[in-house]
C-alpha cells in the first residue's frame, strides 16, 4: 500500500509562498465548507454572500465584527506567543475567564473613581490574574515536565466551574444580589465602561487598540531582544540552549505567564468594553480561547498578524451571530473555522515540501 | 445492602468510566503506533451525535437499532480519525496542532453541533437508548450484583476489549510490530514493516473506539443530545493513557477512578449529602492535574511505556 502522493523536501522557500499558501488554505476551506453545505442541503453561495454582508457589508456590520474580533485578538496572541516557541498553551480560554474575574472585581470596587484610573486598574488585575493562572501551567511544565496541553486544558474547565460558582451557586461579590430567579453578574457603573473611538464612522473598542499595541510589543520582544532570541534557541534546540548556559526553566515559565497575562487583559476588555458584568454563561458559550488557536494558526503564530486575522475570523463569528436561525445553524461558523484551521495546518506542508504524484507505472 | 453508598459509587464508577475507557483504549492503540491524536473529544462528540441520529432514524427492533447506532457512531469516529491520519501521516503536519484542529472542527462549537441542528436530534430523546442489563439474573446479588452484573452491553464489551488489547499488544506478532513502529519507525521499516499502513490503521481504530465512547454518552448516560455533552472526557482519556503507562489494564483502573469522580456529584446529590456541587464537578479535573504531576515527576520521570517515536512524523526519504 504505497501512497500515491510523494513529498519532496524543498531546498529553498520561494517568497511568493508566504502569500500564496494562506490564500490557497482559505480557498480550500471555502471549497470543503461548500461541499459540506451542499451535502446538508444548503446553497453555499448564498450562505457565503450572507456571511460577507453581515460580517463586513456595512458600518454596523464592521462595528460588530470588531467587537467580535477584540477577544479573539487577545486569545490569538496568547496562543501564538507560546505555540511559536513549541509550548502548547491551550489554556487561553481559562486565562481569559480568570482575567475577567480579576478585572470585574476592581471594576466593581472602583466603579465611582475616575474612568482612566479604573481602566488602568482593570487592565493590571486582568493581567495579574490571567498571568498567575497561566504561570501554574508553566511551573508544572518547567519543574515537573508535566504535559502542558493537558494541564492547561483542565484549568480551562476549572475556570468555567469557578465562574459558575461565583455567579450561579454562591452569593459572591460578583453576583448581582437583585438577581434571584436568574442569577447574573453585578453590573459595572457606567463611569467604569471603557471608551470607544471612531475612525471613518466605525466605532473601535479600546481593547482592540490595546491588542494592536501589545502585538507590536510582543513582536519586538521576540525579534529584537536577547530574551526573544534565547527563547527561540530553547524552542529550536533545548540542548544547545543548555550548553550555552541559558536558564530554560525560567524562560518557559516567563513565556507561558506572558501569554496568560495577555489573555487576561482580553478578559478585562470583555468586562470593560462589552459586557460590563461578569457573564459566566456568555463567556463559556463563546469559546474565545479555542477560536484563538484557529486565529494563531492562520497568523502562522505571529502575534501581530494574529490581530489582523482576528478581524477576519471575528467577521465570520459576527455574521454567525447575526444570521443564526433555522436556516443558518449555530455550529456552521465553528465548523468553518475548524476547516480553516485544517487547511492552514495542511497548507504549511506546501512551504516545506513539493507534492508530487507518484507515477503508478514505475516499477520499484 | 445494595443501596450502600460505596456500592452505588462503585457501580456508577463502572457505568461512567466505560466511555472514558473506550476512548482511552483507542488513544492508547493510536499512540502505540507513534501517532498522537488530541482530537479524542471531537471524535467522541461526532460519535455521540451520529449515534443519536441513527437511534432516531434506523428502523427495526430495539436490539438492531442499538447495534446500528453503535456501528454508525464508531464509523463516524473512525472517519474523523482518518482525516487526522491523512494530515499527520501523509502530509506530516504537526500532530499536536492537527489534533487540536480535529477537536475544534468536530467539537462542541463545530460540526457536532451543526449536525445536531441540521438533523434536529435534540428535539426528542434517543428512541432506543442503551439500557443496563440484568446479567443472568444476578443484578440483585449483594455488593457485586450492581457493580458487575447491572451494566450495559458496552461495559462487557469494554472488558473483552481490554483483554484483547493486552494480548494483541504484548503477545502477538502484529502487536509487537506495532510497538516497533511506535518505538522506532526506521528500525521497523528496515524489518519490512509498512509503517504508513500500521499508523493509518491504528489511528483509525482509535477513532472508532472514541466514537463508541461518544455513543455511550448520547445513548446510555444522557439518552439525548446536548451540545458538548462529553464535557472534557476526551481530554481525560488522553491523560489516562499517560497515567496507565500505555497499558490497557492500568487504563481500565484509571477509567473507573475517573468514572467514580464524575458520578460522585450525581450520587451524593441524589442522597442529599450536602457538599458543594461545584467542588465535586471540579474533582476529575483537579485529580487529572495532580496525578499527571505525580506521574511526570519523580520515579516515573522516564515516562515508562511511552512510545519513543510518539508525535514524530516518519520520513522515509530522509534517511
XYZ file of C-alpha atoms in Angstrom:
683
model
C 0.000 0.000 0.000
C 2.156 2.852 -1.228
C 0.753 6.308 -1.005
C 0.150 7.894 -4.404
C 1.488 11.180 -3.065
C 5.147 11.812 -2.651
C 6.619 14.711 -0.718
C 9.943 16.166 -1.714
C 11.623 18.476 0.745
C 12.146 21.950 -0.654
C 15.688 23.182 -0.606
C 14.633 26.809 -0.623
C 11.346 28.518 0.094
C 10.128 30.818 -2.672
C 8.965 34.144 -1.186
C 5.694 34.006 -3.076
C 4.629 31.039 -0.955
C 4.257 33.279 2.078
C 1.223 34.880 0.442
C 0.140 32.055 -1.760
C -0.166 29.406 0.933
C -2.624 31.267 3.194
C -4.713 32.134 0.130
C -4.755 28.509 -1.017
C -5.666 27.445 2.519
C -8.621 29.825 2.702
C -9.732 28.753 -0.772
C -9.557 25.085 0.181
C -11.562 25.729 3.349
C -14.256 27.500 1.301
C -14.437 24.567 -1.102
C -14.657 21.996 1.711
C -17.243 24.106 3.527
C -19.286 24.333 0.337
C -19.217 20.574 -0.086
C -20.457 20.174 3.478
C -23.277 22.673 2.903
C -24.302 21.009 -0.352
C -24.405 17.666 1.447
C -26.699 19.097 4.115
C -28.926 20.788 1.544
C -27.735 24.401 1.693
C -26.698 26.723 -1.095
C -23.095 27.657 -0.272
C -23.065 30.752 -2.481
C -25.976 32.385 -0.678
C -24.501 31.368 2.687
C -21.117 32.942 1.892
C -22.792 36.027 0.444
C -24.780 36.500 3.629
C -21.670 35.928 5.771
C -19.733 38.639 3.898
C -22.694 41.030 4.023
C -23.400 40.684 7.702
C -19.713 40.499 8.634
C -18.259 43.346 6.600
C -21.006 44.781 4.408
C -21.897 47.917 6.383
C -20.613 50.181 9.140
C -22.817 48.432 11.683
C -21.537 45.083 10.437
C -17.928 46.241 10.720
C -18.550 47.572 14.209
C -19.963 44.199 15.256
C -17.058 42.384 13.650
C -14.532 44.498 15.544
C -16.379 43.718 18.774
C -16.191 40.005 17.947
C -12.547 40.376 16.874
C -11.276 42.012 20.065
C -11.369 38.987 22.396
C -10.021 36.793 19.570
C -7.085 39.151 19.058
C -6.073 38.577 22.677
C -6.588 34.811 22.739
C -4.970 34.552 19.300
C -1.882 36.352 20.587
C -1.942 34.181 23.695
C -1.753 31.021 21.568
C 0.711 32.459 19.052
C 3.232 33.507 21.707
C 3.547 30.010 23.136
C 2.984 27.879 20.023
C 5.749 29.611 18.105
C 8.255 28.512 20.729
C 6.895 24.981 20.935
C 4.878 25.336 24.139
C 1.276 24.341 23.594
C -0.717 26.543 25.953
C -4.354 25.881 25.081
C -5.413 27.496 28.331
C -6.247 30.854 26.746
C -9.889 30.123 27.446
C -9.410 29.740 31.215
C -6.861 32.542 31.440
C -9.367 34.826 29.712
C -12.092 33.847 32.243
C -9.818 34.410 35.214
C -8.686 37.758 33.815
C -12.346 38.759 33.530
C -12.894 37.722 37.157
C -9.952 39.848 38.368
C -10.853 42.848 36.230
C -14.520 42.817 37.196
C -13.507 42.659 40.860
C -11.680 46.004 40.703
C -14.116 47.382 38.155
C -16.950 46.858 40.621
C -14.928 48.063 43.603
C -13.572 51.224 41.960
C -16.602 51.996 39.806
C -17.018 55.525 41.190
C -13.369 56.553 40.683
C -12.078 58.473 37.644
C -12.521 56.388 34.484
C -8.848 56.331 33.470
C -7.820 55.097 36.895
C -10.431 52.310 36.889
C -9.468 51.196 33.391
C -5.807 51.054 34.347
C -6.599 49.006 37.471
C -8.797 46.635 35.477
C -6.068 46.017 32.903
C -3.486 45.381 35.615
C -5.766 42.999 37.502
C -6.738 41.107 34.340
C -3.061 40.789 33.504
C -2.117 39.596 37.001
C -4.951 37.090 37.291
C -4.513 35.654 33.787
C -0.738 35.597 34.170
C -0.833 33.868 37.543
C -3.275 31.246 36.276
C -1.012 30.513 33.318
C 2.110 30.548 35.495
C 0.736 27.429 37.151
C 0.967 25.638 33.791
C 4.469 26.994 33.238
C 5.743 25.992 36.679
C 4.351 22.468 36.349
C 5.940 22.095 32.926
C 9.299 23.585 33.894
C 9.587 21.906 37.271
C 7.870 18.522 36.787
C 7.813 18.136 32.971
C 4.044 17.893 33.183
C 2.329 17.885 29.796
C 1.167 21.494 29.405
C -1.507 20.618 26.862
C -3.482 18.627 29.385
C -2.879 20.832 32.436
C -3.850 23.996 30.564
C -6.971 22.305 29.254
C -8.012 21.025 32.678
C -7.549 24.569 34.015
C -9.995 25.780 31.335
C -12.695 23.526 32.730
C -11.804 24.549 36.289
C -12.054 28.249 35.397
C -15.501 27.565 33.938
C -16.576 25.860 37.144
C -15.218 28.825 39.129
C -17.356 31.172 37.007
C -20.432 29.038 37.660
C -19.694 29.081 41.363
C -19.233 32.858 41.528
C -22.389 33.723 39.619
C -24.827 30.831 39.956
C -24.035 28.895 43.101
C -22.945 31.395 45.695
C -23.639 34.903 46.883
C -20.242 36.190 45.836
C -19.194 39.804 45.388
C -19.579 39.411 41.609
C -23.210 38.330 41.708
C -25.986 40.868 41.493
C -27.959 40.482 44.754
C -31.099 41.707 42.954
C -30.946 38.767 40.532
C -32.793 35.981 42.286
C -34.664 33.976 39.662
C -31.971 34.308 37.002
C -28.624 34.822 38.724
C -26.428 37.311 36.894
C -23.304 39.359 37.441
C -23.417 42.741 39.180
C -23.317 45.498 36.525
C -20.359 47.875 36.394
C -21.079 51.561 36.946
C -21.219 53.433 33.658
C -18.201 55.525 34.681
C -16.077 52.375 34.549
C -17.075 51.476 30.982
C -14.222 51.607 28.543
C -14.435 54.360 25.897
C -14.804 53.728 22.153
C -13.054 55.634 19.403
C -14.321 56.467 15.990
C -12.449 56.027 12.736
C -14.208 56.684 9.385
C -17.510 56.374 11.190
C -16.743 52.932 12.585
C -16.567 52.515 16.342
C -13.368 50.901 17.577
C -13.241 49.434 21.093
C -10.350 50.445 23.365
C -9.478 46.758 23.792
C -8.802 46.410 20.082
C -6.304 49.288 20.166
C -4.629 47.746 23.202
C -4.352 44.480 21.276
C -2.549 46.213 18.390
C -0.077 47.847 20.783
C 0.524 44.576 22.627
C 1.003 42.676 19.370
C 3.700 45.136 18.285
C 5.414 44.972 21.679
C 5.497 41.189 21.665
C 6.818 41.122 18.128
C 9.573 43.496 19.224
C 10.297 41.285 22.230
C 10.724 38.209 20.052
C 12.573 39.836 17.167
C 14.795 42.405 18.819
C 15.676 41.402 22.381
C 18.043 38.958 23.986
C 15.097 37.328 25.742
C 13.352 36.664 22.448
C 16.487 35.268 20.887
C 17.107 32.903 23.795
C 13.503 31.691 23.815
C 13.898 30.950 20.120
C 17.036 28.923 20.753
C 15.305 26.960 23.515
C 12.463 26.169 21.135
C 14.757 25.059 18.305
C 17.264 23.123 20.355
C 16.877 22.786 24.122
C 20.269 21.083 24.328
C 22.109 23.893 22.620
C 20.353 26.324 24.958
C 21.543 24.396 27.993
C 25.126 24.244 26.744
C 25.035 27.977 26.214
C 24.032 28.374 29.838
C 20.522 29.675 29.262
C 18.013 29.295 32.027
C 15.457 27.105 30.272
C 13.045 26.657 33.152
C 12.656 30.306 33.922
C 12.066 31.175 30.274
C 9.329 28.551 29.861
C 7.558 29.998 32.889
C 8.033 33.547 31.619
C 6.616 32.799 28.155
C 3.559 30.971 29.475
C 2.919 33.701 32.064
C 3.179 36.390 29.401
C 0.693 34.592 27.163
C -1.731 34.154 30.079
C -1.359 37.815 31.022
C -2.393 38.810 27.504
C -5.408 36.503 27.589
C -6.222 38.046 30.992
C -6.210 41.558 29.522
C -8.626 40.169 26.959
C -10.851 39.151 29.854
C -10.584 42.680 31.269
C -11.591 44.125 27.902
C -14.551 41.740 27.777
C -15.845 43.199 31.039
C -14.838 46.837 30.438
C -15.512 47.155 26.689
C -18.530 44.991 26.095
C -20.471 43.098 28.707
C -19.962 45.359 31.757
C -20.696 42.381 34.019
C -19.002 39.080 34.754
C -21.077 36.996 32.342
C -20.478 33.392 33.443
C -22.697 31.808 30.816
C -21.795 34.068 27.910
C -18.068 33.620 28.423
C -18.320 29.845 28.449
C -20.529 29.714 25.365
C -18.222 31.954 23.341
C -15.195 29.643 23.182
C -12.773 32.554 22.657
C -9.765 30.520 23.766
C -10.292 27.764 21.225
C -11.085 30.116 18.379
C -7.895 31.945 19.374
C -5.941 28.830 18.393
C -7.504 28.993 14.921
C -6.542 32.670 14.726
C -2.966 31.948 15.809
C -2.531 29.116 13.312
C -3.851 31.217 10.422
C -1.491 34.004 11.501
C 1.302 31.441 11.353
C 1.951 32.160 15.039
C 2.913 35.783 14.536
C 1.461 37.862 17.406
C 0.838 40.975 15.319
C -0.634 39.093 12.371
C -2.974 37.411 14.874
C -4.667 40.782 15.456
C -5.331 41.101 11.724
C -6.569 37.538 11.349
C -8.826 38.101 14.366
C -10.725 40.723 12.353
C -11.432 38.191 9.596
C -12.462 35.432 11.991
C -14.337 37.991 14.105
C -16.307 38.951 11.000
C -17.184 35.314 10.451
C -18.251 34.952 14.087
C -20.257 38.172 13.986
C -22.018 37.036 10.824
C -22.778 33.777 12.608
C -24.475 35.646 15.464
C -26.376 37.917 13.120
C -27.631 35.140 10.878
C -28.315 32.475 13.472
C -31.701 30.943 12.873
C -33.487 27.954 11.419
C -31.766 28.225 8.034
C -28.347 29.151 9.443
C -27.392 26.677 12.126
C -25.215 27.678 15.032
C -22.481 25.090 14.580
C -21.783 26.183 10.992
C -19.422 29.034 11.823
C -17.453 26.844 14.244
C -17.225 24.158 11.574
C -15.942 26.648 9.003
C -13.360 27.897 11.500
C -12.273 24.306 12.142
C -11.941 23.717 8.386
C -9.837 26.876 8.099
C -7.574 25.560 10.828
C -7.207 22.251 8.989
C -6.358 23.808 5.688
C -3.967 26.264 7.341
C -2.153 23.390 9.027
C -2.136 21.326 5.865
C -1.007 24.367 3.887
C 2.155 24.549 5.955
C 3.217 21.394 4.195
C 3.421 23.294 0.899
C 6.050 25.614 2.322
C 8.263 22.716 3.306
C 7.623 20.171 0.604
C 6.794 19.866 -3.046
C 3.944 17.456 -3.565
C 4.404 15.047 -6.450
C 2.055 12.426 -7.720
C 3.796 9.085 -7.781
C 3.613 7.546 -11.223
C 1.947 4.199 -10.765
C 3.602 2.652 -13.793
C 7.134 2.839 -12.425
C 8.051 -0.493 -11.001
C 10.087 -0.169 -7.862
C -27.269 -3.882 51.170
C -27.335 -2.839 47.535
C -28.192 0.707 48.425
C -24.989 1.032 50.388
C -23.303 4.244 49.296
C -19.991 2.584 48.460
C -21.688 0.025 46.269
C -23.559 2.738 44.404
C -20.369 4.682 43.873
C -18.512 1.590 42.651
C -21.349 0.658 40.310
C -21.553 4.141 38.852
C -17.749 4.299 38.604
C -18.003 1.432 36.139
C -21.027 2.977 34.438
C -19.479 6.420 33.974
C -15.955 5.074 33.449
C -16.912 2.951 30.439
C -16.920 5.702 27.764
C -13.619 7.078 29.071
C -12.219 3.554 28.921
C -13.235 3.153 25.272
C -11.720 6.486 24.296
C -8.555 5.854 26.300
C -8.044 2.371 24.832
C -8.430 3.850 21.368
C -5.909 6.581 22.102
C -3.558 4.012 23.615
C -3.575 1.943 20.432
C -3.089 5.066 18.315
C -0.192 6.278 20.445
C 1.447 2.852 20.405
C 1.876 3.358 16.662
C 3.617 6.664 17.326
C 0.685 8.921 16.428
C -0.634 11.402 18.978
C -4.295 12.258 18.411
C -5.555 15.159 20.510
C -8.870 15.039 18.679
C -10.473 12.495 21.029
C -13.027 14.972 22.371
C -14.106 15.886 18.839
C -14.295 12.275 17.667
C -16.391 11.354 20.723
C -18.853 14.174 20.025
C -19.190 13.169 16.372
C -19.793 9.577 17.503
C -22.369 10.819 20.001
C -24.345 12.924 17.527
C -24.387 10.320 14.746
C -25.338 7.698 17.333
C -28.446 9.646 18.398
C -29.333 10.299 14.782
C -29.119 6.593 13.991
C -31.162 5.717 17.038
C -33.929 8.044 15.831
C -33.882 7.028 12.163
C -32.854 3.410 11.786
C -35.923 1.170 11.649
C -36.070 -2.241 13.250
C -36.149 -3.985 16.575
C -34.612 -2.299 19.589
C -31.525 -4.512 19.623
C -30.855 -3.948 15.974
C -31.216 -0.187 16.309
C -28.835 -0.055 19.279
C -26.287 -2.109 17.375
C -26.677 0.037 14.265
C -26.271 3.230 16.333
C -23.066 1.940 17.859
C -21.703 0.904 14.461
C -22.637 4.229 12.866
C -21.163 6.263 15.737
C -17.992 4.173 15.596
C -17.712 4.618 11.823
C -18.116 8.377 12.139
C -15.374 8.493 14.781
C -13.153 6.407 12.509
C -13.730 8.758 9.570
C -12.700 11.792 11.616
C -9.601 9.905 12.758
C -8.811 9.101 9.109
C -8.685 12.846 8.462
C -6.122 13.222 11.233
C -4.190 10.258 9.848
C -4.057 11.806 6.394
C -2.810 15.110 7.771
C -0.140 13.773 10.090
C 1.000 10.595 8.337
C 0.774 11.536 4.683
C 1.193 15.308 4.891
C 3.391 15.132 8.027
C 1.788 18.127 9.657
C 2.317 18.885 13.320
C 0.389 16.213 15.255
C -0.466 18.493 18.158
C -1.974 21.214 16.001
C -3.795 18.746 13.762
C -5.332 17.036 16.804
C -6.445 20.367 18.217
C -7.901 21.164 14.812
C -9.932 17.931 14.972
C -11.364 18.889 18.347
C -12.167 22.460 17.296
C -13.621 21.350 13.950
C -15.700 18.480 15.261
C -16.262 19.622 18.836
C -18.997 21.304 20.838
C -18.989 24.549 18.842
C -18.335 22.920 15.482
C -19.500 20.076 13.271
C -21.177 18.016 16.004
C -23.341 20.994 16.920
C -24.009 21.726 13.240
C -25.140 18.167 12.563
C -27.294 18.226 15.694
C -29.033 21.374 14.413
C -29.408 20.208 10.828
C -30.788 16.844 11.882
C -32.713 18.367 14.783
C -31.665 15.500 17.061
C -32.072 17.420 20.315
C -35.816 17.765 19.759
C -36.554 14.361 21.257
C -34.668 11.816 23.349
C -32.968 8.873 21.682
C -35.695 6.402 20.746
C -33.641 3.339 21.599
C -31.264 4.058 24.472
C -28.647 1.537 25.525
C -30.079 0.056 28.698
C -28.365 -1.608 31.615
C -28.773 -5.364 31.609
C -29.542 -7.834 34.351
C -26.915 -10.429 33.502
C -28.108 -13.952 34.273
C -30.468 -12.520 36.869
C -27.514 -11.663 39.106
C -28.111 -7.908 39.321
C -29.627 -8.266 42.788
C -26.682 -10.182 44.196
C -25.387 -8.277 47.231
C -22.497 -5.902 46.573
C -21.120 -7.348 43.309
C -24.544 -7.523 41.644
C -24.933 -3.824 40.814
C -21.232 -3.399 40.138
C -20.628 -6.342 37.823
C -23.985 -7.614 36.567
C -26.052 -4.472 36.151
C -24.238 -2.645 33.357
C -24.787 -2.000 29.650
C -23.644 -4.331 26.909
C -20.854 -1.886 26.084
C -19.293 -2.289 29.523
C -18.963 -6.023 28.980
C -17.607 -5.381 25.533
C -15.024 -2.997 27.010
C -13.776 -5.716 29.386
C -13.344 -8.032 26.447
C -11.550 -5.242 24.644
C -9.048 -4.739 27.494
C -8.153 -8.433 27.322
C -7.960 -8.423 23.537
C -5.794 -5.281 23.523
C -3.407 -6.722 26.092
C -2.987 -9.947 24.151
C -2.754 -8.073 20.858
C -0.096 -5.640 22.040
C 2.104 -7.950 24.059
C 1.510 -11.470 22.815
C 1.019 -11.320 19.050
C 3.400 -10.729 16.227
C 1.397 -7.863 14.751
C 1.225 -6.219 18.184
C 4.975 -6.475 18.557
C 5.443 -4.949 15.129
C 3.022 -2.183 16.070
C 5.103 -1.363 19.128
C 8.212 -1.369 16.953
C 6.569 1.223 14.693
C 5.886 3.395 17.730
C 9.344 2.972 19.208
C 11.495 3.273 16.135
C 9.845 3.521 12.738
C 13.231 3.417 10.985
C 14.011 0.015 12.502
C 10.504 -1.231 11.799
C 10.806 -0.107 8.197
C 14.120 -1.924 7.890
C 12.385 -5.046 9.208
C 9.986 -4.758 6.282
C 7.007 -3.397 8.236
C 4.818 -0.931 6.366
C 4.979 1.990 8.799
C 2.405 4.112 6.973
C -0.133 1.292 6.867
C 0.291 0.444 10.551
C -0.094 4.064 11.568
C -3.174 4.628 9.414
C -4.942 1.515 10.644
C -4.275 2.117 14.320
C -5.169 5.803 14.159
C -8.494 4.847 12.619
C -9.077 2.138 15.248
C -8.510 4.832 17.869
C -11.204 6.970 16.256
C -13.621 4.053 16.091
C -13.263 3.415 19.823
C -13.623 7.126 20.627
C -16.808 7.077 18.537
C -18.156 4.167 20.615
C -17.354 6.142 23.772
C -19.325 9.059 22.334
C -22.324 6.851 21.536
C -22.265 5.694 25.151
C -22.697 9.317 26.248
C -25.626 10.066 23.995
C -27.408 6.707 24.258
C -26.543 5.268 27.672
C -25.738 8.138 30.037
C -27.951 11.019 28.969
C -30.102 9.340 26.239
C -30.481 12.623 24.368
C -28.260 15.176 22.639
C -26.711 18.178 24.378
C -24.035 20.311 22.663
C -20.581 19.487 24.034
C -22.060 16.700 26.161
C -18.810 14.794 26.721
C -17.588 17.720 28.870
C -13.872 17.066 28.640
C -13.993 13.263 28.851
C -11.911 13.024 25.689
C -9.143 15.051 27.282
C -9.270 12.995 30.444
C -8.926 9.900 28.244
C -5.733 11.326 26.740
C -4.362 11.960 30.232
C -5.392 8.435 31.255
C -3.131 6.882 28.651
C -0.212 8.628 30.346
C -1.320 7.537 33.860
C -1.816 3.994 32.606
C 1.762 3.897 31.280
C 0.344 2.917 27.864
C -1.026 -0.364 29.280
C -4.670 -1.451 28.828
C -5.113 -2.956 32.330
C -3.915 0.132 34.163
C -6.022 2.274 31.840
C -9.092 0.339 32.961
C -8.318 1.063 36.600
C -7.776 4.736 35.815
C -11.009 4.997 33.826
C -13.043 3.693 36.765
C -11.311 6.069 39.161
C -12.407 8.950 36.954
C -15.815 7.398 36.444
C -16.242 7.399 40.211
C -15.334 11.058 40.441
C -17.641 12.061 37.598
C -20.529 10.245 39.219
C -19.869 11.435 42.784
C -21.691 14.686 42.341
C -24.839 12.986 40.989
C -24.768 10.168 43.514
C -24.255 12.395 46.524
C -26.831 14.942 45.384
C -29.394 12.197 44.938
C -28.790 11.098 48.526
C -28.936 14.634 49.921
C -25.347 14.705 51.046
C -24.511 18.387 51.297
C -21.237 19.026 49.560
C -20.856 21.931 47.194
C -21.660 20.599 43.723
C -19.035 22.777 42.044
C -16.281 21.222 44.140
C -17.423 17.767 43.059
C -17.599 18.881 39.428
C -14.052 20.180 39.717
C -12.735 16.961 41.214
C -11.977 14.995 38.000
C -10.098 17.943 36.519
C -8.097 18.636 39.688
C -7.305 14.926 40.007
C -6.116 14.781 36.411
C -3.611 17.543 37.090
C -2.476 16.044 40.410
C -1.999 12.543 39.022
C -0.302 13.869 35.907
C 2.168 15.840 38.016
C 2.827 12.772 40.166
C 3.357 10.566 37.129
C 5.526 13.016 35.225
C 7.829 13.814 38.138
C 9.960 11.645 40.391
C 10.298 7.933 39.770
C 8.130 7.936 36.718
C 10.164 10.719 35.137
C 11.391 8.460 32.357
C 7.809 8.094 31.096
C 7.676 4.339 31.409
C 5.897 2.858 28.452
C 5.765 5.973 26.291
C 6.469 5.056 22.674
C 9.797 6.669 21.819
C 8.645 7.986 18.449
C 5.336 9.389 19.750
C 4.416 12.547 17.897
C 7.173 12.300 15.315
C 6.404 12.026 11.631
C 8.224 9.326 9.710
C 10.025 10.415 6.579
C 11.465 7.540 4.687
C 13.135 9.750 2.102
C 15.112 11.481 4.831
C 17.264 8.568 5.860
